């Protein structure tokens, strides 16, 4: 089962590239950043650790309220609790699913693999906006990350 989780990151990456979904490789370029001050959207921040993962991973805040089109920065903290260097990749997911196409990440640690020294603690930003085309009936969006250790990169 542990080996299967290693294979999930490359599989997920290639599947998303093939389908044009949830790109991990590049920042979004929002076409319209006009802020819709008439609406509020709550963005819930979540983190998931796979089983007994050797790192601690959590958002610095649990939620933030924004206007569609408003650029927002949040932070996640990661701690490598091992005595070895690890390379990890964050995989994002969104709820409800249809909100994912309206969630534009401008800067994210999920765009590339992250290398952590033994015991290293790091605060990593995510800069995003929710575009104003988000359906009005969606008032809450959950941004969740799961970290996977990248196979073959252990030191």
Backbone as numpy.savetxt, mean C-alpha at the origin, in Angstrom:
# Nx Ny Nz CAx CAy CAz Cx Cy Cz
3.47 -24.41 2.58 2.64 -23.21 2.58 3.51 -21.95 2.58
4.63 -22.03 3.33 5.52 -20.88 3.40 6.09 -20.56 2.02
6.46 -21.60 1.26 7.02 -21.40 -0.09 6.00 -20.78 -1.02
4.73 -21.12 -0.84 3.68 -20.55 -1.68 3.61 -19.04 -1.50
3.76 -18.56 -0.26 3.70 -17.11 -0.03 4.83 -16.39 -0.73
6.01 -17.03 -0.84 7.12 -16.42 -1.58 6.75 -16.21 -3.04
6.08 -17.18 -3.62 5.73 -17.10 -5.03 4.60 -16.14 -5.32
3.87 -15.71 -4.31 2.71 -14.85 -4.53 3.08 -13.46 -5.01
4.18 -12.88 -4.54 4.53 -11.52 -4.94 4.83 -11.43 -6.43
5.74 -12.26 -6.98 5.97 -12.17 -8.42 4.73 -12.51 -9.23
3.96 -13.52 -8.78 2.74 -13.88 -9.48 1.77 -12.71 -9.51
1.55 -12.08 -8.35 0.65 -10.94 -8.24 1.12 -9.79 -9.13
2.41 -9.52 -9.10 2.99 -8.44 -9.90 2.75 -8.67 -11.39
3.03 -9.89 -11.87 2.85 -10.20 -13.29 1.38 -10.20 -13.69
0.52 -10.70 -12.83 -0.91 -10.70 -13.10 -1.43 -9.27 -13.23
-1.04 -8.41 -12.30 -1.49 -7.02 -12.34 -0.95 -6.29 -13.57
0.31 -6.55 -13.94 0.86 -5.94 -15.14 0.08 -6.38 -16.37
-0.23 -7.68 -16.45 -0.95 -8.21 -17.61 -2.36 -7.64 -17.71
-3.00 -7.43 -16.57 -4.37 -6.92 -16.56 -4.45 -5.41 -16.46
-3.31 -4.75 -16.27 -3.31 -3.29 -16.14 -3.92 -2.82 -14.83
-3.82 -3.64 -13.80 -4.41 -3.32 -12.50 -3.35 -3.03 -11.46
-3.64 -2.10 -10.56 -2.92 -1.96 -9.31 -1.40 -1.97 -9.49
-0.90 -1.20 -10.41 0.52 -1.22 -10.74 1.39 -0.93 -9.52
2.38 -1.79 -9.32 3.32 -1.60 -8.21 4.56 -0.86 -8.67
4.71 -0.64 -9.95 5.98 -0.18 -10.48 6.09 1.32 -10.68
5.00 2.02 -10.74 5.09 3.44 -11.03 4.01 4.23 -10.32
4.31 5.50 -10.13 3.34 6.39 -9.48 2.22 6.72 -10.46
1.07 7.00 -9.93 -0.06 7.45 -10.73 0.16 8.89 -11.15
-0.40 9.27 -12.26 -0.39 10.66 -12.70 -1.83 11.13 -12.79
-2.34 11.73 -11.72 -3.75 12.14 -11.75 -4.00 13.19 -12.81
-5.10 13.03 -13.55 -5.42 13.96 -14.62 -6.17 15.18 -14.10
-6.94 15.02 -13.04 -7.70 16.14 -12.50 -7.52 16.14 -10.98
-6.82 17.12 -10.48 -6.59 17.19 -9.04 -7.45 18.25 -8.37
-8.53 18.64 -9.02 -9.42 19.63 -8.42 -10.08 19.02 -7.19
-10.00 19.73 -6.08 -10.55 19.25 -4.82 -12.06 19.47 -4.79
-12.79 18.42 -4.42 -14.24 18.51 -4.26 -14.53 18.75 -2.78
-14.60 20.01 -2.38 -14.79 20.38 -0.98 -16.20 20.09 -0.47
-17.10 19.65 -1.34 -18.47 19.34 -0.93 -18.60 17.92 -0.38
-17.55 17.12 -0.52 -17.60 15.71 -0.08 -16.44 15.40 0.85
-16.67 14.46 1.73 -15.62 13.90 2.60 -15.56 12.40 2.35
-14.36 11.87 2.30 -14.15 10.43 2.20 -13.23 10.03 3.35
-13.60 9.01 4.07 -12.75 8.48 5.13 -11.88 7.39 4.51
-10.57 7.52 4.68 -9.64 6.49 4.22 -9.13 5.77 5.47
-9.50 4.50 5.58 -9.03 3.66 6.68 -7.71 3.02 6.27
-6.75 3.02 7.17 -5.42 2.48 6.89 -5.25 1.18 7.65
-4.78 0.16 6.95 -4.70 -1.17 7.53 -3.38 -1.82 7.14
-2.93 -2.76 7.94 -1.74 -3.55 7.61 -1.99 -4.99 8.02
-1.43 -5.89 7.26 -1.58 -7.32 7.54 -0.21 -7.97 7.58
-0.01 -8.81 8.55 1.22 -9.58 8.65 0.87 -11.03 8.37
1.63 -11.67 7.54 1.39 -13.06 7.16 1.92 -13.99 8.24
1.01 -14.67 8.93 1.42 -15.64 9.94 2.31 -15.04 11.00
3.42 -15.69 11.25 4.37 -15.21 12.25 5.52 -14.49 11.55
5.20 -13.40 10.88 6.20 -12.66 10.11 7.27 -12.08 11.02
8.50 -11.97 10.49 9.60 -11.48 11.31 9.69 -9.95 11.37
8.65 -9.26 10.93 8.67 -7.81 11.00 7.37 -7.31 11.62
7.43 -6.12 12.12 6.24 -5.44 12.66 5.90 -4.35 11.66
4.63 -4.22 11.33 4.21 -3.32 10.28 2.86 -2.72 10.68
2.79 -1.36 10.71 1.52 -0.74 11.10 1.45 0.69 10.58
0.22 1.17 10.33 0.07 2.58 9.96 0.25 3.45 11.20
0.75 4.66 11.02 0.94 5.59 12.15 -0.40 6.15 12.64
-1.42 6.12 11.78 -2.78 6.52 12.16 -3.74 5.51 11.54
-4.91 5.35 12.12 -5.84 4.33 11.63 -6.76 4.83 10.52
-6.98 6.14 10.45 -7.83 6.67 9.38 -7.58 8.15 9.22
-7.99 8.65 8.06 -7.87 10.07 7.75 -9.10 10.46 6.91
-9.61 11.65 7.15 -10.76 12.15 6.39 -10.26 13.19 5.40
-10.60 12.99 4.12 -10.12 13.89 3.07 -11.25 14.26 2.12
-11.01 15.28 1.33 -11.90 15.64 0.23 -11.39 14.95 -1.03
-12.27 14.44 -1.90 -11.79 13.89 -3.17 -10.95 14.94 -3.91
-9.83 14.49 -4.46 -8.92 15.38 -5.16 -7.84 15.97 -4.27
-7.97 15.85 -2.97 -7.00 16.39 -2.02 -5.81 15.45 -1.90
-4.60 15.97 -2.05 -3.39 15.17 -1.88 -3.14 15.00 -0.38
-2.90 13.76 0.03 -2.74 13.43 1.44 -1.50 12.55 1.62
-0.78 12.77 2.70 0.34 11.89 3.05 0.04 11.20 4.36
0.29 9.89 4.40 0.19 9.10 5.62 1.50 8.31 5.74
1.71 7.72 6.90 2.96 6.99 7.13 2.69 5.62 7.73
3.52 4.68 7.32 3.53 3.34 7.89 4.89 3.11 8.53
4.91 2.41 9.65 6.16 2.09 10.33 6.43 0.60 10.20
7.67 0.27 9.85 8.09 -1.12 9.71 9.31 -1.35 10.58
9.32 -2.47 11.29 10.47 -2.85 12.11 10.86 -4.28 11.73
12.12 -4.46 11.38 12.66 -5.79 11.13 13.08 -6.37 12.48
12.34 -7.35 12.97 12.60 -7.92 14.29 13.58 -9.09 14.25
14.26 -9.26 13.13 15.19 -10.38 13.03 16.63 -9.92 13.20
17.53 -10.88 13.23 18.96 -10.58 13.29 19.61 -10.76 11.92
18.80 -10.66 10.86 19.31 -10.78 9.50 18.67 -9.72 8.61
19.31 -9.44 7.51 18.75 -8.50 6.53 17.60 -9.19 5.80
16.50 -8.46 5.61 15.36 -8.99 4.85 14.99 -8.01 3.74
14.49 -8.56 2.65 13.96 -7.77 1.55 12.48 -8.11 1.45
11.65 -7.08 1.53 10.21 -7.30 1.54 9.53 -6.43 0.49
8.34 -6.86 0.09 7.53 -6.15 -0.89 6.14 -5.99 -0.32
5.63 -4.77 -0.35 4.26 -4.50 0.11 3.31 -4.66 -1.06
2.18 -5.30 -0.81 1.15 -5.48 -1.82 -0.12 -4.79 -1.31
-0.61 -3.78 -2.05 -1.80 -3.06 -1.60 -3.09 -3.75 -2.02
-4.14 -3.48 -1.27 -5.49 -3.88 -1.67 -6.44 -2.81 -1.18
-7.64 -2.78 -1.78 -8.61 -1.73 -1.49 -9.97 -2.35 -1.22
-10.73 -1.69 -0.35 -12.12 -2.07 -0.12 -12.93 -0.80 -0.03
-14.07 -0.75 -0.68 -14.56 -1.75 -1.62 -13.68 -1.81 -2.88
-13.75 -2.94 -3.57 -12.86 -3.15 -4.72 -12.97 -2.05 -5.77
-14.18 -1.56 -6.03 -14.35 -0.54 -7.08 -13.67 0.78 -6.72
-13.31 0.96 -5.46 -12.61 2.19 -5.06 -11.16 2.17 -5.53
-10.60 1.00 -5.77 -9.20 0.88 -6.16 -8.84 1.68 -7.40
-9.74 1.73 -8.37 -9.45 2.48 -9.60 -9.51 3.99 -9.39
-10.03 4.43 -8.25 -10.12 5.86 -7.94 -9.08 6.29 -6.91
-8.29 5.35 -6.43 -7.26 5.61 -5.43 -5.94 5.77 -6.16
-5.39 6.97 -6.16 -4.18 7.29 -6.93 -3.00 7.49 -5.98
-2.07 6.54 -6.00 -0.86 6.66 -5.18 0.19 7.42 -5.97
0.66 8.54 -5.42 1.68 9.36 -6.07 3.07 8.97 -5.61
3.18 8.53 -4.37 4.43 8.03 -3.80 4.07 6.90 -2.86
4.79 5.78 -2.97 4.46 4.65 -2.12 5.65 3.70 -1.99
5.85 3.20 -0.79 6.89 2.20 -0.56 6.58 0.91 -1.30
5.34 0.75 -1.74 4.95 -0.47 -2.47 5.44 -0.47 -3.92
5.98 0.64 -4.40 6.46 0.70 -5.78 7.74 -0.11 -5.98
8.45 -0.41 -4.90 9.72 -1.15 -5.02 9.94 -2.01 -3.77
10.81 -2.96 -3.92 11.18 -3.80 -2.79 11.94 -2.97 -1.77
11.79 -3.33 -0.50 12.44 -2.60 0.59 13.41 -3.53 1.31
14.64 -3.07 1.48 15.66 -3.86 2.17 15.83 -3.30 3.58
15.76 -4.18 4.58 15.87 -3.79 5.98 17.03 -4.53 6.64
17.88 -3.77 7.31 18.98 -4.34 8.09 18.40 -4.98 9.36
19.15 -5.84 10.02 18.68 -6.43 11.27 18.29 -5.35 12.28
17.09 -5.46 12.84 16.61 -4.52 13.84 16.23 -3.14 13.32
16.32 -2.92 12.02 16.03 -1.58 11.47 14.56 -1.22 11.63
14.33 0.04 11.97 12.99 0.63 12.08 12.94 1.76 11.06
11.84 1.80 10.27 11.73 2.83 9.24 10.28 3.31 9.15
10.11 4.61 8.99 8.80 5.20 8.73 8.77 5.54 7.24
7.74 5.01 6.56 7.66 5.16 5.11 6.36 5.84 4.71
6.44 6.86 3.85 5.25 7.61 3.46 4.49 6.98 2.30
3.21 7.29 2.27 2.35 7.03 1.12 1.68 8.36 0.82
1.83 8.86 -0.40 1.17 10.10 -0.82 0.13 9.69 -1.85
-1.11 10.11 -1.63 -2.20 9.65 -2.49 -3.28 10.71 -2.59
-4.21 10.44 -3.49 -5.48 11.16 -3.53 -6.55 10.20 -3.98
-7.77 10.50 -3.62 -8.93 9.77 -4.11 -9.58 10.68 -5.13
-9.68 10.22 -6.38 -10.19 11.14 -7.40 -11.68 11.40 -7.23
-12.10 12.52 -7.75 -13.48 12.98 -7.54 -14.50 12.15 -8.31
-14.05 11.23 -9.16 -14.97 10.34 -9.86 -15.41 9.16 -8.99
-14.88 9.07 -7.77 -15.31 8.02 -6.84 -16.83 8.13 -6.68
-17.57 7.03 -6.86 -19.03 7.10 -6.71 -19.43 7.71 -5.37
-20.43 8.56 -5.40 -20.85 9.29 -4.21 -21.32 8.39 -3.07
-21.81 7.19 -3.41 -22.28 6.29 -2.35 -21.14 5.64 -1.57
-19.90 5.82 -2.04 -18.75 5.28 -1.31 -18.19 6.39 -0.42
-18.40 6.25 0.88 -17.93 7.25 1.82 -16.69 6.84 2.59
-16.36 5.54 2.52 -15.19 5.02 3.21 -14.43 4.09 2.28
-13.12 4.29 2.23 -12.22 3.44 1.43 -11.17 2.90 2.39
-10.90 1.61 2.30 -9.85 1.01 3.11 -8.65 0.71 2.23
-7.49 1.22 2.64 -6.22 0.92 1.99 -5.49 -0.04 2.91
-5.21 -1.23 2.41 -4.57 -2.26 3.22 -3.31 -2.74 2.52
-2.27 -2.98 3.30 -1.02 -3.52 2.76 -0.68 -4.82 3.46
-0.17 -5.75 2.68 0.40 -6.98 3.21 1.85 -7.04 2.74
2.76 -7.32 3.66 4.17 -7.45 3.31 4.51 -8.93 3.11
5.30 -9.17 2.07 5.81 -10.51 1.79 7.33 -10.42 1.72
8.00 -11.41 2.27 9.45 -11.48 2.12 9.75 -11.96 0.71
10.72 -11.31 0.06 11.07 -11.64 -1.32 12.08 -12.78 -1.31
11.73 -13.85 -1.99 12.56 -15.06 -2.04 13.89 -14.78 -2.72
14.94 -15.38 -2.19 16.25 -15.29 -2.82 17.02 -14.03 -2.48
16.48 -13.16 -1.62 17.15 -11.90 -1.29 17.59 -11.85 0.16
17.57 -12.96 0.86 18.00 -12.95 2.25 19.52 -12.87 2.29
20.03 -12.13 3.26 21.49 -12.00 3.41 21.98 -12.82 4.57
